[in-house]
């Protein structure tokens, strides 16, 4: 009889340990989504989330993922991809140089406009107007420092329409790259670059899998994105040393982040976090950073 009770006790212990064990699958993706929606509800604004586990392609989480948002500087990643696509096609070399200028044509009527260095996150380039810089360096600063001036120079080179078409070729059917930055006349007529969380997720998935242009080009793009200087959202609450290849974007009431997270065990996932109509921008950024942490802890408990 004593052996019987010992066996029952041992069996119950095994069951309890099994029930309490922590694995990424213990919380379902549906539970994670409910937790994220509850977190987002704490902050006034509109949000979109797109997450995909690249090791389990069927495992994705989508919240308002096909709702349109002002793209802000997230549109610079499609431009990055277009640069590498055209370089691969031999249209130019990344080591070719362009003259730095600050005069661009509005897509509305071709009238000229210039950028204000005080409104740009990278003012150094304005001191180099009239000089030449390589396409590689301009593209690098377009991403890591979010240089608006570099962006407009590069978009003039590769073409906004070409960039949008390349997104369509990837299956990203809603992202629109119409123009460069600070085209006020276009903005006043509602002609702005737009995106969805879903389309950015598709693009980053292709890059992460080494299928954007070529395996080598994809890796070069990842290396650039890893050098991102603005880290207030996706990486902010993650453990030190976690690598994130990403691109942010912000204008008044809008804060975005989108990219690839590399887990310590070699796995990776794509995450896109978009927001608009933020009543308190700092609170919105903090909320999005918290959502990033929730997803990380789901993937790597």
CSV table of C-alpha atoms in Angstrom, one decimal:
chain,number,residue,atom,x,y,z
A,1,UNK,CA,0.0,0.0,0.0
A,2,UNK,CA,2.8,2.4,0.9
A,3,UNK,CA,4.4,1.8,-2.5
A,4,UNK,CA,1.1,2.5,-4.2
A,5,UNK,CA,0.7,5.9,-2.5
A,6,UNK,CA,4.4,6.7,-3.4
A,7,UNK,CA,3.7,5.9,-7.0
A,8,UNK,CA,0.6,8.1,-7.0
A,9,UNK,CA,2.5,10.9,-5.4
A,10,UNK,CA,5.3,10.6,-7.9
A,11,UNK,CA,2.8,10.6,-10.8
A,12,UNK,CA,1.1,13.8,-9.5
A,13,UNK,CA,4.5,15.5,-9.2
A,14,UNK,CA,5.3,14.7,-12.8
A,15,UNK,CA,1.9,16.1,-14.0
A,16,UNK,CA,2.4,19.3,-12.0
A,17,UNK,CA,5.9,19.8,-13.3
A,18,UNK,CA,4.7,19.3,-16.8
A,19,UNK,CA,1.9,21.8,-16.3
A,20,UNK,CA,4.2,24.4,-14.9
A,21,UNK,CA,7.0,24.0,-17.4
A,22,UNK,CA,7.8,27.2,-19.4
A,23,UNK,CA,8.0,26.7,-23.2
A,24,UNK,CA,7.4,29.2,-26.0
A,25,UNK,CA,4.2,27.2,-26.8
A,26,UNK,CA,2.7,27.3,-23.3
A,27,UNK,CA,1.1,30.7,-24.1
A,28,UNK,CA,-0.8,30.3,-27.4
A,29,UNK,CA,-0.6,32.9,-30.1
A,30,UNK,CA,-4.2,33.8,-29.4
A,31,UNK,CA,-3.4,34.4,-25.8
A,32,UNK,CA,-0.5,36.6,-26.8
A,33,UNK,CA,-2.7,38.6,-29.1
A,34,UNK,CA,-5.2,39.1,-26.4
A,35,UNK,CA,-2.5,40.3,-24.0
A,36,UNK,CA,-1.1,42.7,-26.7
A,37,UNK,CA,-4.5,44.1,-27.5
A,38,UNK,CA,-5.1,44.8,-23.8
A,39,UNK,CA,-1.7,46.5,-23.6
A,40,UNK,CA,-2.5,48.7,-26.6
A,41,UNK,CA,-5.8,49.7,-25.2
A,42,UNK,CA,-4.1,51.5,-22.3
A,43,UNK,CA,-2.8,54.2,-24.7
A,44,UNK,CA,-4.8,56.6,-26.8
A,45,UNK,CA,-4.1,56.1,-30.4
A,46,UNK,CA,-4.4,53.7,-33.3
A,47,UNK,CA,-2.0,50.8,-33.6
A,48,UNK,CA,-1.0,47.9,-35.9
A,49,UNK,CA,1.1,44.9,-35.2
A,50,UNK,CA,2.5,42.3,-37.5
A,51,UNK,CA,4.7,39.4,-36.2
A,52,UNK,CA,6.0,36.3,-37.9
A,53,UNK,CA,8.1,33.5,-36.5
A,54,UNK,CA,10.5,32.7,-39.3
A,55,UNK,CA,11.1,29.1,-38.0
A,56,UNK,CA,7.3,28.4,-37.9
A,57,UNK,CA,5.9,30.3,-41.0
A,58,UNK,CA,2.3,29.6,-40.0
A,59,UNK,CA,2.8,31.3,-36.7
A,60,UNK,CA,2.0,35.0,-37.1
A,61,UNK,CA,0.1,37.6,-35.2
A,62,UNK,CA,-1.8,40.4,-37.1
A,63,UNK,CA,-3.6,43.3,-35.5
A,64,UNK,CA,-5.0,45.9,-37.9
A,65,UNK,CA,-2.2,44.7,-40.1
A,66,UNK,CA,-3.8,45.9,-43.4
A,67,UNK,CA,-4.8,49.3,-42.1
A,68,UNK,CA,-3.1,52.2,-43.9
A,69,UNK,CA,-0.6,54.4,-42.0
A,70,UNK,CA,1.5,57.3,-43.0
A,71,UNK,CA,4.8,55.5,-43.8
A,72,UNK,CA,7.1,58.2,-42.3
A,73,UNK,CA,10.6,57.0,-42.6
A,74,UNK,CA,9.7,53.3,-42.8
A,75,UNK,CA,9.5,53.9,-46.6
A,76,UNK,CA,13.3,54.2,-46.6
A,77,UNK,CA,13.6,50.4,-46.3
A,78,UNK,CA,11.8,49.8,-49.6
A,79,UNK,CA,14.1,52.4,-51.2
A,80,UNK,CA,17.1,50.5,-49.7
A,81,UNK,CA,15.9,47.3,-51.4
A,82,UNK,CA,15.4,49.2,-54.7
A,83,UNK,CA,19.0,50.5,-54.6
A,84,UNK,CA,20.4,47.0,-54.2
A,85,UNK,CA,18.0,45.7,-56.9
A,86,UNK,CA,19.2,48.3,-59.5
A,87,UNK,CA,22.8,47.8,-58.5
A,88,UNK,CA,22.4,44.1,-59.1
A,89,UNK,CA,21.0,44.8,-62.5
A,90,UNK,CA,24.1,46.9,-63.4
A,91,UNK,CA,22.3,50.2,-63.7
A,92,UNK,CA,24.9,51.7,-61.4
A,93,UNK,CA,27.5,50.6,-58.8
A,94,UNK,CA,27.1,51.3,-55.2
A,95,UNK,CA,30.5,52.9,-55.3
A,96,UNK,CA,29.5,55.4,-58.0
A,97,UNK,CA,29.1,58.9,-56.6
A,98,UNK,CA,26.4,61.5,-56.7
A,99,UNK,CA,26.5,65.2,-56.2
A,100,UNK,CA,25.0,66.2,-52.9
A,101,UNK,CA,22.2,68.8,-53.5
A,102,UNK,CA,19.3,70.3,-51.7
A,103,UNK,CA,16.9,71.1,-54.5
A,104,UNK,CA,14.1,68.7,-55.6
A,105,UNK,CA,10.9,68.8,-57.7
A,106,UNK,CA,7.5,68.4,-56.2
A,107,UNK,CA,5.5,65.6,-57.7
A,108,UNK,CA,2.5,68.0,-57.9
A,109,UNK,CA,3.8,70.5,-60.4
A,110,UNK,CA,7.6,70.0,-60.6
A,111,UNK,CA,8.2,73.3,-58.6
A,112,UNK,CA,11.4,73.3,-56.7
A,113,UNK,CA,11.7,72.8,-52.9
A,114,UNK,CA,14.5,72.4,-50.4
A,115,UNK,CA,14.9,70.6,-47.1
A,116,UNK,CA,15.5,72.4,-43.8
A,117,UNK,CA,18.5,70.9,-41.9
A,118,UNK,CA,16.8,71.7,-38.6
A,119,UNK,CA,14.0,69.3,-39.5
A,120,UNK,CA,16.4,66.5,-40.4
A,121,UNK,CA,17.9,63.9,-38.0
A,122,UNK,CA,21.2,64.1,-39.9
A,123,UNK,CA,22.4,67.6,-40.5
A,124,UNK,CA,26.0,66.8,-41.5
A,125,UNK,CA,25.1,66.1,-45.1
A,126,UNK,CA,23.9,69.7,-45.6
A,127,UNK,CA,27.5,70.9,-45.1
A,128,UNK,CA,28.5,68.8,-48.1
A,129,UNK,CA,26.2,70.2,-50.6
A,130,UNK,CA,28.1,70.5,-53.9
A,131,UNK,CA,30.4,67.7,-53.0
A,132,UNK,CA,30.1,64.1,-54.1
A,133,UNK,CA,29.3,61.0,-52.0
A,134,UNK,CA,29.0,57.4,-53.0
A,135,UNK,CA,25.6,55.8,-53.4
A,136,UNK,CA,26.7,53.3,-50.7
A,137,UNK,CA,27.3,56.1,-48.1
A,138,UNK,CA,24.1,58.0,-49.0
A,139,UNK,CA,22.1,54.8,-48.7
A,140,UNK,CA,23.7,53.9,-45.4
A,141,UNK,CA,22.9,57.3,-43.8
A,142,UNK,CA,19.4,57.2,-45.3
A,143,UNK,CA,18.8,54.1,-43.1
A,144,UNK,CA,21.0,54.4,-39.9
A,145,UNK,CA,20.6,58.1,-39.4
A,146,UNK,CA,17.3,58.5,-41.3
A,147,UNK,CA,18.8,61.3,-43.4
A,148,UNK,CA,16.0,63.0,-45.3
A,149,UNK,CA,18.4,64.7,-47.6
A,150,UNK,CA,20.1,61.4,-48.5
A,151,UNK,CA,16.7,59.9,-49.0
A,152,UNK,CA,15.6,62.5,-51.6
A,153,UNK,CA,18.9,62.2,-53.5
A,154,UNK,CA,18.6,58.4,-53.6
A,155,UNK,CA,14.9,58.3,-54.5
A,156,UNK,CA,15.6,60.7,-57.4
A,157,UNK,CA,18.2,58.1,-58.6
A,158,UNK,CA,16.1,54.9,-58.3
A,159,UNK,CA,12.6,56.3,-58.8
A,160,UNK,CA,9.6,56.2,-56.4
A,161,UNK,CA,7.5,54.3,-59.0
A,162,UNK,CA,10.2,51.7,-59.4
A,163,UNK,CA,10.3,51.3,-55.6
A,164,UNK,CA,6.6,50.7,-55.4
A,165,UNK,CA,6.6,48.2,-58.3
A,166,UNK,CA,9.4,46.2,-56.5
A,167,UNK,CA,7.1,46.0,-53.5
A,168,UNK,CA,4.3,44.7,-55.7
A,169,UNK,CA,6.7,42.1,-57.1
A,170,UNK,CA,7.2,40.9,-53.5
A,171,UNK,CA,3.4,40.7,-52.9
A,172,UNK,CA,3.2,43.8,-50.9
A,173,UNK,CA,0.1,45.2,-52.6
A,174,UNK,CA,-0.7,48.3,-50.4
A,175,UNK,CA,2.5,50.1,-49.6
A,176,UNK,CA,2.9,53.2,-51.6
A,177,UNK,CA,6.2,55.1,-52.2
A,178,UNK,CA,5.0,58.2,-54.1
A,179,UNK,CA,7.7,60.8,-53.4
A,180,UNK,CA,10.6,62.0,-51.4
A,181,UNK,CA,10.5,63.7,-48.0
A,182,UNK,CA,9.1,67.2,-47.2
A,183,UNK,CA,7.2,67.7,-50.5
A,184,UNK,CA,4.8,70.1,-48.9
A,185,UNK,CA,2.6,70.6,-52.0
A,186,UNK,CA,2.1,66.9,-52.3
A,187,UNK,CA,1.4,66.5,-48.6
A,188,UNK,CA,-1.3,69.3,-48.8
A,189,UNK,CA,-3.0,67.3,-51.6
A,190,UNK,CA,-2.9,64.1,-49.6
A,191,UNK,CA,-0.1,62.6,-51.7
A,192,UNK,CA,1.9,60.9,-49.0
A,193,UNK,CA,3.9,57.7,-48.7
A,194,UNK,CA,1.7,55.0,-47.0
A,195,UNK,CA,2.2,51.5,-45.7
A,196,UNK,CA,0.6,48.7,-43.8
A,197,UNK,CA,2.2,46.5,-41.1
A,198,UNK,CA,1.5,43.5,-43.3
A,199,UNK,CA,3.4,44.8,-46.3
A,200,UNK,CA,6.4,45.8,-44.2
A,201,UNK,CA,6.4,42.3,-42.6
A,202,UNK,CA,6.4,40.7,-46.1
A,203,UNK,CA,9.4,42.8,-47.1
A,204,UNK,CA,11.4,42.1,-44.0
A,205,UNK,CA,10.6,38.4,-44.3
A,206,UNK,CA,12.1,38.3,-47.8
A,207,UNK,CA,15.2,40.2,-46.6
A,208,UNK,CA,15.6,37.9,-43.5
A,209,UNK,CA,15.4,34.8,-45.7
A,210,UNK,CA,18.1,36.1,-48.0
A,211,UNK,CA,15.7,36.3,-50.9
A,212,UNK,CA,15.7,40.1,-51.5
A,213,UNK,CA,17.7,40.6,-54.7
A,214,UNK,CA,20.3,38.0,-53.7
A,215,UNK,CA,21.6,36.3,-50.6
A,216,UNK,CA,24.6,38.6,-50.6
A,217,UNK,CA,22.5,41.8,-51.1
A,218,UNK,CA,20.0,40.7,-48.4
A,219,UNK,CA,22.9,40.2,-45.9
A,220,UNK,CA,24.3,43.7,-46.8
A,221,UNK,CA,20.9,45.2,-46.2
A,222,UNK,CA,20.7,43.4,-42.8
A,223,UNK,CA,24.2,44.7,-41.9
A,224,UNK,CA,23.1,48.3,-42.6
A,225,UNK,CA,19.8,47.9,-40.7
A,226,UNK,CA,21.7,46.4,-37.7
A,227,UNK,CA,23.5,49.8,-37.4
A,228,UNK,CA,20.3,51.7,-36.8
A,229,UNK,CA,20.9,54.6,-34.4
A,230,UNK,CA,17.3,55.0,-33.2
A,231,UNK,CA,16.4,52.2,-30.8
A,232,UNK,CA,13.5,53.5,-28.7
A,233,UNK,CA,10.9,50.9,-29.8
A,234,UNK,CA,11.7,47.3,-30.8
A,235,UNK,CA,15.1,46.9,-29.1
A,236,UNK,CA,14.4,49.2,-26.1
A,237,UNK,CA,13.2,46.7,-23.6
A,238,UNK,CA,15.0,43.6,-24.9
A,239,UNK,CA,18.0,42.1,-23.2
A,240,UNK,CA,21.4,43.7,-24.0
A,241,UNK,CA,23.1,42.0,-26.9
A,242,UNK,CA,19.9,41.0,-28.8
A,243,UNK,CA,20.4,42.1,-32.4
A,244,UNK,CA,17.7,43.9,-34.2
A,245,UNK,CA,18.0,44.9,-37.9
A,246,UNK,CA,15.3,47.6,-38.2
A,247,UNK,CA,14.1,50.9,-39.5
A,248,UNK,CA,12.0,53.4,-37.5
A,249,UNK,CA,9.8,56.3,-38.7
A,250,UNK,CA,8.1,59.2,-37.0
A,251,UNK,CA,6.2,62.4,-37.6
A,252,UNK,CA,3.8,64.2,-35.3
A,253,UNK,CA,1.5,61.7,-33.7
A,254,UNK,CA,3.1,58.8,-35.5
A,255,UNK,CA,5.8,56.4,-34.3
A,256,UNK,CA,6.8,53.2,-36.1
A,257,UNK,CA,9.4,50.5,-36.0
A,258,UNK,CA,9.9,47.5,-38.3
A,259,UNK,CA,12.5,44.8,-38.6
A,260,UNK,CA,14.1,41.5,-37.8
A,261,UNK,CA,14.9,40.3,-34.3
A,262,UNK,CA,17.7,37.7,-33.9
A,263,UNK,CA,17.3,35.5,-30.9
A,264,UNK,CA,20.3,34.2,-28.9
A,265,UNK,CA,19.6,30.6,-30.0
A,266,UNK,CA,19.8,31.5,-33.7
A,267,UNK,CA,16.1,31.8,-34.4
A,268,UNK,CA,14.7,35.0,-35.7
A,269,UNK,CA,11.4,36.7,-36.3
A,270,UNK,CA,9.9,39.7,-38.1
A,271,UNK,CA,8.1,42.4,-36.1
A,272,UNK,CA,6.3,45.6,-37.3
A,273,UNK,CA,4.8,48.1,-34.9
A,274,UNK,CA,2.9,51.1,-36.3
A,275,UNK,CA,1.0,53.9,-34.6
A,276,UNK,CA,-0.9,57.1,-35.4
A,277,UNK,CA,-3.1,59.6,-33.7
A,278,UNK,CA,-1.0,59.4,-30.5
A,279,UNK,CA,-2.3,61.8,-27.9
A,280,UNK,CA,0.9,61.2,-25.8
A,281,UNK,CA,3.8,60.3,-28.1
A,282,UNK,CA,6.1,59.2,-25.3
A,283,UNK,CA,3.4,56.9,-23.9
A,284,UNK,CA,2.9,55.5,-27.4
A,285,UNK,CA,6.6,54.7,-27.8
A,286,UNK,CA,6.7,53.1,-24.4
A,287,UNK,CA,3.6,51.0,-25.2
A,288,UNK,CA,5.1,49.8,-28.5
A,289,UNK,CA,8.4,48.9,-26.7
A,290,UNK,CA,6.4,46.9,-24.2
A,291,UNK,CA,4.6,45.0,-27.0
A,292,UNK,CA,8.1,44.2,-28.5
A,293,UNK,CA,9.2,42.8,-25.1
A,294,UNK,CA,6.0,40.7,-24.8
A,295,UNK,CA,6.7,39.1,-28.2
A,296,UNK,CA,10.3,38.5,-27.3
A,297,UNK,CA,9.3,36.8,-24.1
A,298,UNK,CA,6.9,34.6,-26.0
A,299,UNK,CA,9.6,33.6,-28.4
A,300,UNK,CA,12.4,33.3,-25.7
A,301,UNK,CA,10.9,32.8,-22.3
